[in-house]
Coordinates of C-alpha atoms in Angstrom, one line a residue:
M107 CA 8.6 21.2 -7.0
T108 CA 10.4 22.2 -10.3
T109 CA 13.6 20.6 -9.0
L110 CA 11.8 17.5 -7.9
C111 CA 10.1 17.0 -11.3
R112 CA 13.4 17.6 -13.1
N113 CA 15.0 14.9 -11.0
V114 CA 12.2 12.5 -11.8
S115 CA 12.6 13.0 -15.6
R116 CA 16.4 12.6 -15.4
L117 CA 16.5 9.5 -13.2
V118 CA 13.6 7.4 -14.4
A119 CA 15.3 6.9 -17.8
R120 CA 16.9 3.8 -16.2
H121 CA 13.5 2.2 -15.6
S122 CA 11.6 1.7 -18.9
F123 CA 8.3 1.0 -17.2
L124 CA 8.6 4.1 -15.1
T125 CA 9.6 6.1 -18.2
Q126 CA 6.6 4.8 -20.2
S127 CA 4.3 5.5 -17.3
L128 CA 5.4 9.1 -16.9
R129 CA 5.0 9.7 -20.6
G130 CA 1.4 8.4 -20.3
M131 CA 0.5 10.5 -17.3
S132 CA -1.8 12.6 -19.5
S133 CA -4.3 9.8 -19.1
I134 CA -4.1 10.0 -15.4
R135 CA -6.7 12.1 -13.7
E136 CA -6.2 13.6 -10.2
V137 CA -9.1 12.9 -7.9
Q138 CA -10.2 14.3 -4.5
I139 CA -12.7 12.3 -2.5
P140 CA -14.5 14.3 0.3
V141 CA -14.4 12.8 3.7
P142 CA -15.6 14.2 7.1
W143 CA -12.1 15.5 8.0
G144 CA -11.0 16.8 4.6
H145 CA -10.3 14.7 1.5
I146 CA -8.6 11.6 0.1
A147 CA -6.4 12.5 -2.9
G148 CA -5.4 10.1 -5.6
R149 CA -4.9 9.3 -9.3
E150 CA -7.5 7.7 -11.5
S151 CA -7.1 6.0 -14.9
G152 CA -9.1 4.0 -17.3
P153 CA -12.7 4.3 -18.5
T154 CA -15.1 5.7 -15.9
D155 CA -17.5 2.9 -16.7
G156 CA -14.8 0.3 -16.4
R157 CA -14.5 -2.4 -13.7
P158 CA -13.6 -0.7 -10.5
L159 CA -10.1 -1.4 -9.0
L160 CA -9.0 0.4 -5.8
M161 CA -5.3 0.5 -5.2
L162 CA -3.8 1.1 -1.7
H163 CA -0.1 1.7 -1.0
G164 CA 2.1 0.7 1.9
W165 CA 3.2 2.4 5.1
L166 CA 4.7 5.9 4.7
D167 CA 4.4 5.6 0.9
N168 CA 1.7 7.2 -1.3
C169 CA 0.0 6.4 -4.6
G170 CA 3.2 7.1 -6.4
T171 CA 4.2 3.5 -5.5
F172 CA 2.0 2.3 -8.4
D173 CA 3.4 4.8 -11.0
A174 CA 5.2 1.9 -12.9
V175 CA 2.1 -0.4 -13.0
Q176 CA -1.0 1.8 -13.2
Q177 CA -0.6 2.7 -16.9
H178 CA -0.2 -1.0 -17.8
L179 CA -3.1 -2.6 -16.0
P180 CA -6.0 -4.1 -18.2
Q181 CA -7.8 -1.3 -20.1
T182 CA -11.1 -2.7 -19.0
Y183 CA -10.5 -1.4 -15.4
R184 CA -11.2 1.9 -13.8
C185 CA -8.2 2.2 -11.5
V186 CA -8.5 4.5 -8.5
N187 CA -5.1 4.8 -6.8
I188 CA -5.3 6.8 -3.5
D189 CA -3.1 8.4 -1.0
L190 CA -4.3 6.9 2.3
P191 CA -5.2 9.5 4.9
G192 CA -2.1 11.1 6.4
H193 CA 0.0 10.2 3.3
G194 CA 0.9 12.0 0.1
L195 CA -1.7 14.8 -0.7
S196 CA -4.5 13.4 1.4
S197 CA -5.7 15.2 4.5
H198 CA -4.3 14.2 7.9
M199 CA -6.7 12.9 10.5
P200 CA -8.0 15.5 13.0
V201 CA -6.0 16.6 16.0
G202 CA -6.1 14.0 18.8
S203 CA -6.7 11.1 16.3
T204 CA -4.6 8.0 15.9
Y205 CA -4.1 5.7 12.9
S206 CA -4.6 1.9 12.7
L207 CA -4.8 -0.8 10.2
M208 CA -8.5 -1.3 11.0
Q209 CA -9.3 2.2 9.9
G210 CA -8.5 1.1 6.4
V211 CA -11.9 -0.6 6.3
L212 CA -13.5 2.8 6.9
F213 CA -11.3 4.5 4.4
I214 CA -12.1 1.9 1.7
R215 CA -15.8 2.1 2.5
L216 CA -15.8 5.9 2.1
V217 CA -14.2 5.6 -1.3
R218 CA -16.6 2.9 -2.3
D219 CA -19.7 4.9 -1.3
H220 CA -18.3 8.1 -3.0
F221 CA -18.2 6.3 -6.4
G222 CA -21.3 4.2 -5.8
W223 CA -19.6 0.9 -6.5
Q224 CA -21.5 -2.3 -5.8
R225 CA -18.7 -4.8 -6.7
F226 CA -15.0 -3.9 -7.1
S227 CA -11.5 -5.3 -6.8
L228 CA -8.7 -4.3 -4.5
M229 CA -5.0 -4.2 -4.9
G230 CA -2.7 -3.4 -2.0
H231 CA 1.0 -3.3 -1.2
S232 CA 2.2 -4.1 2.3
M233 CA 0.0 -2.1 4.8
G234 CA -2.5 -1.4 2.0
S235 CA -2.7 -5.2 1.5
G236 CA -3.6 -5.6 5.2
M237 CA -6.3 -3.0 5.0
S238 CA -7.7 -4.6 1.8
M239 CA -7.8 -8.0 3.3
L240 CA -9.7 -6.7 6.3
Y241 CA -12.2 -4.9 4.1
A242 CA -12.7 -8.0 1.9
A243 CA -13.4 -10.0 5.0
T244 CA -15.7 -7.5 6.6
F245 CA -17.7 -6.9 3.4
P246 CA -17.1 -10.1 1.3
E247 CA -20.2 -9.3 -0.8
D248 CA -18.4 -6.2 -2.2
V249 CA -15.1 -7.6 -3.4
E250 CA -14.5 -9.4 -6.6
S251 CA -10.8 -10.0 -6.4
L252 CA -7.9 -9.1 -4.1
T253 CA -4.3 -8.7 -5.3
V254 CA -1.7 -8.6 -2.4
L255 CA 1.8 -7.4 -3.1
D256 CA 4.5 -8.7 -0.7
L257 CA 2.4 -9.6 2.3
V258 CA 1.1 -13.0 3.4
K259 CA -0.5 -11.6 6.5
F260 CA 0.1 -8.5 8.6
L261 CA 2.0 -8.7 11.8
T262 CA 0.0 -10.0 14.8
R263 CA 1.1 -10.2 18.5
P264 CA 0.3 -12.7 21.2
V265 CA -2.4 -11.4 23.6
D266 CA 0.0 -11.4 26.6
Q267 CA 1.9 -8.6 24.8
H268 CA -1.1 -6.4 24.2
P269 CA -1.1 -4.5 27.5
S270 CA 2.5 -3.4 27.1
I271 CA 1.9 -2.4 23.4
T272 CA -1.1 -0.3 24.4
R273 CA 1.0 1.4 27.2
D274 CA 3.8 2.2 24.8
A275 CA 1.3 3.6 22.2
V276 CA -0.3 5.9 24.8
L277 CA 3.0 7.2 25.9
A278 CA 4.2 7.7 22.3
F279 CA 0.9 9.5 21.5
G280 CA 1.7 12.3 24.0
E281 CA 5.2 12.8 22.6
T282 CA 4.0 12.9 19.0
E283 CA 1.3 15.4 19.9
R284 CA 3.9 17.7 21.4
K285 CA 6.0 17.5 18.2
L286 CA 2.9 18.3 16.1
S287 CA 1.9 21.2 18.3
A288 CA 5.4 22.7 17.9
G289 CA 4.5 23.1 14.2
S290 CA 7.9 22.4 12.7
R291 CA 9.4 19.4 10.9
P292 CA 13.0 18.7 9.8
Q293 CA 13.7 20.2 6.4
Y294 CA 16.4 19.2 3.9
G295 CA 17.7 19.9 0.4
Y296 CA 16.0 17.7 -2.1
D297 CA 19.0 15.5 -2.7
E298 CA 19.5 15.0 1.0
L299 CA 15.8 14.2 1.4
R300 CA 15.9 11.6 -1.3
R301 CA 19.2 10.1 0.1
R302 CA 17.5 9.6 3.5
L303 CA 14.6 7.8 1.9
V304 CA 16.8 5.5 -0.1
E305 CA 18.9 4.7 3.0
A306 CA 15.7 4.0 5.1
V307 CA 14.1 1.8 2.5
S308 CA 16.8 -0.6 1.2
D309 CA 15.2 -1.7 -2.0
L310 CA 14.5 1.8 -3.4
D311 CA 16.9 3.5 -5.8
D312 CA 16.9 7.2 -6.7
A313 CA 14.3 6.8 -9.5
A314 CA 11.9 4.9 -7.3
A315 CA 12.4 7.4 -4.5
D316 CA 11.6 10.3 -6.9
A317 CA 8.3 8.6 -7.8
L318 CA 7.3 8.6 -4.2
L319 CA 8.6 12.1 -3.4
V320 CA 6.4 13.8 -6.0
R321 CA 3.6 13.4 -3.5
G322 CA 5.6 12.5 -0.4
A323 CA 7.5 15.8 -0.2
R324 CA 6.6 19.4 -0.1
R325 CA 8.8 22.5 -0.6
D326 CA 8.7 25.3 1.9
P327 CA 8.6 28.5 -0.2
E328 CA 10.3 30.5 2.5
T329 CA 13.3 28.3 3.0
G330 CA 13.5 26.5 -0.3
L331 CA 13.9 23.2 1.6
Y332 CA 11.8 20.1 1.5
E333 CA 10.0 18.1 4.2
Y334 CA 8.0 14.8 4.1
T335 CA 4.2 15.1 3.8
Y336 CA 3.2 12.0 5.9
D337 CA 1.6 12.5 9.3
L338 CA 4.1 11.8 12.1
R339 CA 1.3 9.9 13.9
H340 CA 1.8 7.0 11.4
R341 CA 5.0 6.2 13.2
Q342 CA 3.2 5.3 16.4
R343 CA 2.1 1.8 17.4
P344 CA -1.6 1.0 17.3
L345 CA -3.4 1.3 20.6
Q346 CA -4.9 -2.2 20.2
P347 CA -3.0 -4.8 18.2
M348 CA -4.5 -8.1 16.8
D349 CA -3.5 -11.6 17.5
M350 CA -3.4 -14.6 15.2
V351 CA -6.8 -15.9 16.3
Q352 CA -8.5 -12.6 15.6
W353 CA -6.7 -12.3 12.2
G354 CA -7.9 -15.8 11.3
A355 CA -11.5 -14.9 12.1
Y356 CA -11.3 -12.2 9.4
A357 CA -9.3 -14.3 6.9
R358 CA -11.8 -17.1 7.0
R359 CA -14.6 -14.7 5.8
L360 CA -12.8 -14.0 2.5
R361 CA -14.8 -15.1 -0.5
C362 CA -13.0 -13.4 -3.4
R363 CA -10.3 -14.5 -5.8
L364 CA -6.9 -14.0 -4.2
L365 CA -3.4 -13.4 -5.7
L366 CA -0.4 -13.2 -3.4
V367 CA 2.8 -11.8 -5.1
L368 CA 5.7 -12.4 -2.8
A369 CA 9.0 -10.7 -3.4
E370 CA 12.1 -12.9 -3.2
S371 CA 13.9 -10.3 -1.2
G372 CA 10.9 -8.7 0.3
G373 CA 9.6 -8.2 3.8
T374 CA 10.3 -10.9 6.4
W375 CA 7.7 -10.3 9.2
I376 CA 6.5 -13.8 10.0
G377 CA 8.0 -17.2 10.3
P378 CA 7.4 -20.3 8.1
E379 CA 4.9 -21.9 10.6
E380 CA 2.8 -18.8 10.7
E381 CA 2.9 -18.4 7.0
A382 CA 1.8 -22.0 6.5
A383 CA -1.1 -21.5 8.8
A384 CA -2.1 -18.4 7.0
L385 CA -2.0 -20.1 3.6
D386 CA -4.1 -23.0 4.9
I387 CA -6.7 -20.5 6.0
Y388 CA -6.8 -18.8 2.6
R389 CA -7.1 -22.2 0.9
G390 CA -10.1 -23.1 3.0
A391 CA -11.8 -19.7 2.4
V392 CA -11.3 -18.4 -1.1
P393 CA -12.6 -19.9 -4.4
E394 CA -9.3 -19.3 -6.2
L395 CA -5.8 -18.8 -4.7
H396 CA -2.6 -18.0 -6.6
V397 CA 0.8 -17.6 -4.8
L398 CA 3.9 -16.7 -6.7
R399 CA 7.5 -15.5 -6.1
A400 CA 8.9 -12.6 -8.0
P401 CA 12.6 -11.5 -8.2
G402 CA 13.0 -8.2 -6.4
G403 CA 12.6 -6.4 -3.1
H404 CA 9.6 -5.2 -1.1
H405 CA 8.8 -2.5 -3.8
V406 CA 9.4 -4.8 -6.8
H407 CA 6.2 -3.4 -8.4
L408 CA 7.9 0.0 -8.5
T409 CA 11.5 -0.9 -9.2
H410 CA 11.0 -3.9 -11.5
P411 CA 7.4 -3.9 -12.5
E412 CA 8.1 -6.2 -15.4
N413 CA 8.6 -9.0 -12.9
V414 CA 5.0 -8.8 -11.6
L415 CA 2.8 -7.2 -14.2
P416 CA 2.2 -10.3 -16.4
H417 CA 0.9 -12.2 -13.3
I418 CA -1.2 -9.3 -12.0
N419 CA -2.8 -8.6 -15.4
G420 CA -3.5 -12.3 -16.1
F421 CA -5.2 -12.5 -12.7
L422 CA -7.2 -9.4 -13.2
R423 CA -8.4 -10.7 -16.6
G424 CA -9.5 -13.9 -14.9
E425 CA -7.1 -16.2 -16.8
P426 CA -6.8 -19.6 -15.0
T427 CA -3.0 -19.7 -15.4
A428 CA -2.4 -16.1 -14.3
A429 CA -0.1 -17.1 -11.5
G430 CA 1.1 -20.3 -13.2
S431 CA -0.3 -23.8 -13.4
E432 CA -1.4 -25.6 -10.3
T433 CA 2.1 -27.2 -10.1
A434 CA 3.8 -23.9 -10.5
T435 CA 1.6 -22.3 -7.8
A436 CA 2.4 -25.2 -5.4
D437 CA 6.1 -24.8 -6.1
A438 CA 5.9 -21.1 -5.4
E439 CA 4.2 -21.8 -2.1
S440 CA 6.8 -24.3 -1.1
S441 CA 9.5 -21.8 -2.0
A442 CA 7.9 -19.2 0.2
L443 CA 7.7 -21.7 3.1
R444 CA 11.4 -22.6 2.8
S445 CA 12.4 -19.0 2.8
G446 CA 10.5 -18.1 5.9
L447 CA 8.9 -15.1 4.3

């Protein structure tokens, strides 16, 4: 871990927001939230009596994805930034369990109940955004605002594909359990581990990868090598996918303010027609919708936080022009539709 931290200090100098955030880490408090199978780990900042904001990272990431923004969010917020189960320093689910997007509703509820929150805001990136949307739709009375980073809607599948998806998931489950029971994972030198992550996630550079690997890697004291901390079962398909009709039934229940921050070079999971339909559903459901484009890739909030922070902070403060004027918002939506993102 000493090698990892040294690499973080050396490499983040190229990213001013990351550098400032690391200098301010003394104001970050590590948290552990007890859950029936272990604990959910995370980082907390801001006043304990502040407005609650729960932050959820994307697939195979961890709460380090928000290192560059957490220190710069409005000081009136109590920010709880968690490692989702099976990621970072959080406990893995019990043997024989599987992971799904819908479980995020349970994870969020457990955090909410632990802190005794009545009303709180959610911020999610990618997979964490999908989980946050599902929670805000399931418990609309709980959620004040929802900030979504680079996701219009999560991937859905036509119902005629569901049986084959379930079949593949069941077969993959058995193979993954065999790997887990073997009790060993590939190990690498730290530089090699980081190189593999940067190659796998095209918009990450070394500094951003280091921010994720602080919690996303562990060193074997016997070999001196590193391995990833995420649960291998996260690579499996869900047993039961969702189709667009089901997704729409949830999205129509949203009642919170909603900000969509779409990266110009971000994830391309849905086509323009599906995105247009999703935005129409949001417009008919939420009291306030902002959609904007930001230069950068899928992890723009980590690699170029200056491109998104002014919009996020304005939105969280409740400023009417947080995501631009009505004209600017409409232009951003049109740009998104033209891009097909």
